[in-house]
């Protein structure tokens, strides 16, 4: 996994977590859902990169 990809995925995950928390605090369910989706996408991308690393 390249370092840049790893950082991008982690940034997406952290951004999603932030959105999710702000959504919870403000009662904005749309923002909360968007954050959860971003966080899940970041996690999924990281898992995919790890699988690619195993097969190198």
PDB file of C-alpha atoms in Angstrom, residues 2-3 11 13 16 19 25 31-32 34 36-38 41-42 45 47-48 51:
ATOM      1  CA  UNK A   2       1.485   3.296  -0.945  1.00  0.00           C
ATOM      2  CA  UNK A   3       1.852   5.843   1.785  1.00  0.00           C
ATOM      3  CA  UNK A  11      -8.230  11.171   6.006  1.00  0.00           C
ATOM      4  CA  UNK A  13     -12.224   7.875   7.487  1.00  0.00           C
ATOM      5  CA  UNK A  16     -16.401  10.849   7.995  1.00  0.00           C
ATOM      6  CA  UNK A  19     -19.159  14.605  10.045  1.00  0.00           C
ATOM      7  CA  UNK A  25     -24.483  16.857  18.020  1.00  0.00           C
ATOM      8  CA  UNK A  31     -24.851  14.788   7.846  1.00  0.00           C
ATOM      9  CA  UNK A  32     -24.626  11.898  10.278  1.00  0.00           C
ATOM     10  CA  UNK A  34     -22.975  11.063   5.113  1.00  0.00           C
ATOM     11  CA  UNK A  36     -21.016   7.140   8.376  1.00  0.00           C
ATOM     12  CA  UNK A  37     -20.797   6.466   4.633  1.00  0.00           C
ATOM     13  CA  UNK A  38     -17.485   8.307   4.313  1.00  0.00           C
ATOM     14  CA  UNK A  41     -15.749   3.904   2.462  1.00  0.00           C
ATOM     15  CA  UNK A  42     -12.384   4.803   3.985  1.00  0.00           C
ATOM     16  CA  UNK A  45     -10.544   1.151   0.750  1.00  0.00           C
ATOM     17  CA  UNK A  47      -9.041  -3.234   3.511  1.00  0.00           C
ATOM     18  CA  UNK A  48      -8.808  -3.455  -0.283  1.00  0.00           C
ATOM     19  CA  UNK A  51      -5.564  -7.408   0.264  1.00  0.00           C
TER      20      UNK A  51
END
